PDB file of C-alpha atoms in Angstrom:
ATOM      1  CA  MET D   1     -15.994  26.345 -45.823  1.00  0.00           C
ATOM      2  CA  HIS D   2     -18.281  26.881 -48.316  1.00  0.00           C
ATOM      3  CA  LEU D   3     -20.085  24.014 -49.586  1.00  0.00           C
ATOM      4  CA  ALA D   4     -19.424  25.241 -53.154  1.00  0.00           C
ATOM      5  CA  TYR D   5     -16.050  24.152 -53.023  1.00  0.00           C
ATOM      6  CA  PRO D   6     -16.582  20.664 -52.522  1.00  0.00           C
ATOM      7  CA  ALA D   7     -19.522  20.760 -54.480  1.00  0.00           C
ATOM      8  CA  VAL D   8     -17.880  21.897 -58.010  1.00  0.00           C
ATOM      9  CA  LEU D   9     -14.588  19.408 -56.753  1.00  0.00           C
ATOM     10  CA  SER D  10     -17.048  16.398 -56.471  1.00  0.00           C
ATOM     11  CA  ALA D  11     -18.669  17.684 -60.421  1.00  0.00           C
ATOM     12  CA  LEU D  12     -15.568  17.529 -61.518  1.00  0.00           C
ATOM     13  CA  LEU D  13     -14.482  14.623 -60.289  1.00  0.00           C
ATOM     14  CA  PHE D  14     -18.071  12.879 -61.562  1.00  0.00           C
ATOM     15  CA  CYS D  15     -17.304  14.575 -65.220  1.00  0.00           C
ATOM     16  CA  THR D  16     -14.313  12.489 -64.613  1.00  0.00           C
ATOM     17  CA  GLY D  17     -15.438   9.467 -64.016  1.00  0.00           C
ATOM     18  CA  LEU D  18     -17.757   9.631 -67.340  1.00  0.00           C
ATOM     19  CA  TYR D  19     -15.128  10.799 -69.595  1.00  0.00           C
ATOM     20  CA  GLY D  20     -13.197   7.659 -68.150  1.00  0.00           C
ATOM     21  CA  VAL D  21     -16.401   5.227 -68.408  1.00  0.00           C
ATOM     22  CA  LEU D  22     -17.098   6.840 -72.020  1.00  0.00           C
ATOM     23  CA  ALA D  23     -14.272   6.787 -73.716  1.00  0.00           C
ATOM     24  CA  ARG D  24     -12.071   4.447 -71.886  1.00  0.00           C
ATOM     25  CA  ARG D  25     -11.401   0.620 -74.096  1.00  0.00           C
ATOM     26  CA  ASN D  26      -9.634  -1.006 -70.648  1.00  0.00           C
ATOM     27  CA  ALA D  27     -11.828  -2.390 -69.029  1.00  0.00           C
ATOM     28  CA  ILE D  28      -9.500  -2.010 -66.073  1.00  0.00           C
ATOM     29  CA  LEU D  29      -9.875   2.024 -66.794  1.00  0.00           C
ATOM     30  CA  VAL D  30     -13.684   1.407 -66.815  1.00  0.00           C
ATOM     31  CA  LEU D  31     -13.567   0.291 -63.563  1.00  0.00           C
ATOM     32  CA  MET D  32     -11.129   2.504 -62.563  1.00  0.00           C
ATOM     33  CA  SER D  33     -13.368   5.717 -63.729  1.00  0.00           C
ATOM     34  CA  VAL D  34     -16.361   3.937 -62.271  1.00  0.00           C
ATOM     35  CA  GLU D  35     -14.658   4.626 -58.919  1.00  0.00           C
ATOM     36  CA  LEU D  36     -13.590   7.692 -59.496  1.00  0.00           C
ATOM     37  CA  MET D  37     -17.628   8.663 -60.150  1.00  0.00           C
ATOM     38  CA  LEU D  38     -18.407   6.328 -57.030  1.00  0.00           C
ATOM     39  CA  ASN D  39     -16.180   8.484 -54.679  1.00  0.00           C
ATOM     40  CA  ALA D  40     -17.512  11.797 -56.426  1.00  0.00           C
ATOM     41  CA  VAL D  41     -21.122  10.660 -54.615  1.00  0.00           C
ATOM     42  CA  ASN D  42     -18.602   9.912 -51.343  1.00  0.00           C
ATOM     43  CA  LEU D  43     -17.543  14.240 -51.160  1.00  0.00           C
ATOM     44  CA  ASN D  44     -21.414  15.187 -51.700  1.00  0.00           C
ATOM     45  CA  LEU D  45     -22.907  12.341 -49.047  1.00  0.00           C
ATOM     46  CA  VAL D  46     -19.993  13.983 -46.902  1.00  0.00           C
ATOM     47  CA  ALA D  47     -20.444  17.918 -47.363  1.00  0.00           C
ATOM     48  CA  PHE D  48     -23.967  17.952 -47.434  1.00  0.00           C
ATOM     49  CA  ASP D  49     -23.920  15.683 -43.453  1.00  0.00           C
ATOM     50  CA  VAL D  50     -21.579  18.371 -43.158  1.00  0.00           C
ATOM     51  CA  TRP D  51     -23.063  21.379 -44.340  1.00  0.00           C
ATOM     52  CA  LEU D  52     -26.566  20.068 -43.078  1.00  0.00           C
ATOM     53  CA  SER D  53     -25.534  19.452 -39.031  1.00  0.00           C
ATOM     54  CA  LYS D  54     -24.215  23.009 -38.851  1.00  0.00           C
ATOM     55  CA  ALA D  55     -27.358  24.209 -40.185  1.00  0.00           C
ATOM     56  CA  ALA D  56     -30.014  21.750 -38.107  1.00  0.00           C
ATOM     57  CA  GLU D  57     -28.710  20.927 -34.270  1.00  0.00           C
ATOM     58  CA  GLU D  58     -29.537  16.979 -35.201  1.00  0.00           C
ATOM     59  CA  THR D  59     -26.138  14.683 -35.008  1.00  0.00           C
ATOM     60  CA  LEU D  60     -27.107  11.793 -36.900  1.00  0.00           C
ATOM     61  CA  HIS D  61     -24.612  12.032 -39.777  1.00  0.00           C
ATOM     62  CA  SER D  62     -26.463  10.008 -41.911  1.00  0.00           C
ATOM     63  CA  GLY D  63     -24.247  10.959 -45.113  1.00  0.00           C
ATOM     64  CA  GLN D  64     -21.359   9.488 -43.732  1.00  0.00           C
ATOM     65  CA  ALA D  65     -22.391   6.495 -42.894  1.00  0.00           C
ATOM     66  CA  LEU D  66     -23.858   5.869 -46.734  1.00  0.00           C
ATOM     67  CA  THR D  67     -20.887   7.164 -47.523  1.00  0.00           C
ATOM     68  CA  LEU D  68     -19.198   3.791 -45.396  1.00  0.00           C
ATOM     69  CA  PHE D  69     -22.308   1.587 -47.521  1.00  0.00           C
ATOM     70  CA  THR D  70     -20.817   3.226 -50.750  1.00  0.00           C
ATOM     71  CA  ILE D  71     -16.845   2.605 -49.890  1.00  0.00           C
ATOM     72  CA  THR D  72     -17.736  -0.988 -48.995  1.00  0.00           C
ATOM     73  CA  ILE D  73     -20.066  -1.909 -52.065  1.00  0.00           C
ATOM     74  CA  ALA D  74     -17.269   0.141 -54.651  1.00  0.00           C
ATOM     75  CA  ALA D  75     -14.849  -2.100 -52.733  1.00  0.00           C
ATOM     76  CA  ALA D  76     -16.876  -5.330 -53.522  1.00  0.00           C
ATOM     77  CA  GLU D  77     -17.332  -4.346 -57.028  1.00  0.00           C
ATOM     78  CA  ILE D  78     -13.986  -3.232 -57.207  1.00  0.00           C
ATOM     79  CA  GLY D  79     -12.874  -6.243 -56.565  1.00  0.00           C
ATOM     80  CA  ILE D  80     -15.370  -8.929 -58.117  1.00  0.00           C
ATOM     81  CA  GLY D  81     -14.828  -6.799 -61.728  1.00  0.00           C
ATOM     82  CA  LEU D  82     -11.125  -6.852 -61.249  1.00  0.00           C
ATOM     83  CA  ALA D  83     -11.623 -10.928 -60.900  1.00  0.00           C
ATOM     84  CA  ILE D  84     -13.966 -11.287 -63.988  1.00  0.00           C
ATOM     85  CA  VAL D  85     -11.750  -8.771 -66.258  1.00  0.00           C
ATOM     86  CA  LEU D  86      -8.850 -11.111 -65.091  1.00  0.00           C
ATOM     87  CA  ALA D  87     -10.879 -14.246 -65.842  1.00  0.00           C
ATOM     88  CA  VAL D  88     -11.784 -12.738 -69.648  1.00  0.00           C
ATOM     89  CA  HIS D  89      -7.967 -12.597 -70.016  1.00  0.00           C
ATOM     90  CA  ARG D  90      -6.483 -15.139 -69.022  1.00  0.00           C
ATOM     91  CA  ASN D  91      -8.869 -16.618 -71.884  1.00  0.00           C
ATOM     92  CA  ARG D  92      -8.903 -14.201 -74.809  1.00  0.00           C
ATOM     93  CA  GLY D  93      -5.689 -12.486 -74.443  1.00  0.00           C
ATOM     94  CA  THR D  94      -7.218  -8.534 -73.627  1.00  0.00           C
ATOM     95  CA  ALA D  95      -9.077  -6.466 -72.146  1.00  0.00           C
ATOM     96  CA  ASP D  96      -9.831  -4.677 -74.466  1.00  0.00           C
ATOM     97  CA  ILE D  97     -13.913  -3.928 -74.303  1.00  0.00           C
ATOM     98  CA  ASP D  98     -14.116  -3.012 -78.504  1.00  0.00           C
ATOM     99  CA  LYS D  99     -12.717  -7.096 -79.284  1.00  0.00           C
ATOM    100  CA  LEU D 100     -14.845  -8.700 -76.115  1.00  0.00           C
ATOM    101  CA  ARG D 101     -18.407  -7.624 -78.301  1.00  0.00           C
ATOM    102  CA  ASP D 102     -18.774 -10.851 -79.276  1.00  0.00           C
ATOM    103  CA  THR D 103     -18.682 -13.252 -76.752  1.00  0.00           C
ATOM    104  CA  ALA D 104     -19.796 -16.828 -78.550  1.00  0.00           C
ATOM    105  CA  GLU D 105     -17.476 -19.139 -78.511  1.00  0.00           C
ATOM    106  CA  GLY D 106     -18.089 -19.871 -82.519  1.00  0.00           C
ATOM    107  CA  HIS D 107     -17.429 -16.787 -83.091  1.00  0.00           C
ATOM    108  CA  GLU D 108     -14.072 -16.197 -85.957  1.00  0.00           C
ATOM    109  CA  PRO D 109     -13.307 -12.347 -85.799  1.00  0.00           C
ATOM    110  CA  ASP D 110     -12.625 -12.383 -89.674  1.00  0.00           C
ATOM    111  CA  GLY D 111     -14.678  -8.439 -89.592  1.00  0.00           C
ATOM    112  CA  PRO D 112     -18.514  -7.612 -89.665  1.00  0.00           C
ATOM    113  CA  ASP D 113     -18.873  -8.767 -93.303  1.00  0.00           C
ATOM    114  CA  HIS D 114     -18.110 -12.315 -92.511  1.00  0.00           C
ATOM    115  CA  HIS D 115     -21.530 -14.196 -92.277  1.00  0.00           C
ATOM    116  CA  ASP D 116     -21.524 -16.145 -93.959  1.00  0.00           C
ATOM    117  CA  ALA D 117     -23.150 -19.588 -93.718  1.00  0.00           C
ATOM    118  CA  GLY D 118     -20.635 -21.974 -95.008  1.00  0.00           C
ATOM    119  CA  PRO D 119     -18.510 -23.247 -97.810  1.00  0.00           C
ATOM    120  CA  ALA D 120     -21.744 -23.941 -99.510  1.00  0.00           C
ATOM    121  CA  ALA D 121     -22.641 -20.257 -99.958  1.00  0.00           C
ATOM    122  CA  GLN D 122     -18.745 -19.258-100.114  1.00  0.00           C
ATOM    123  CA  GLY D 123     -19.106 -21.622-103.512  1.00  0.00           C
ATOM    124  CA  GLU D 124     -21.827 -19.478-104.393  1.00  0.00           C
ATOM    125  CA  LYS D 125     -20.581 -16.263-103.739  1.00  0.00           C
ATOM    126  CA  ALA D 126     -17.373 -17.461-106.183  1.00  0.00           C
ATOM    127  CA  GLU D 127     -19.574 -18.408-108.689  1.00  0.00           C
ATOM    128  CA  ALA D 128     -22.001 -15.309-108.083  1.00  0.00           C
ATOM    129  CA  THR D 129     -18.620 -11.978-108.934  1.00  0.00           C
ATOM    130  CA  ALA D 130     -17.246 -14.819-112.261  1.00  0.00           C
TER     131      ALA D 130
END
């Protein structure tokens, strides 16, 4: 098999994962997109390892060893990431990334124009508009 086939498939997987990271709002879908990107890297590592082992007489298989490390790191990342997402979902009631931007405890989700100092500032606004 030519090296171009896995390289093109890897590029498509990586671009799909990149689109998912940039376009998705759900944190779990973002984690799945990161996994797609890591799988594209794994595919490249194995494909280039096989291609280089045919060209050289060495059979070190360093690309496959790096793939095992990448799979281990990806498993740890998805485990910790999923635990964080579940904890945030329990506390906030949503996994939507846009709604989780302001994580301060005292923040009121009324909107971006709600930056008042308190009731005194609201009274001054009412007098200014009257």
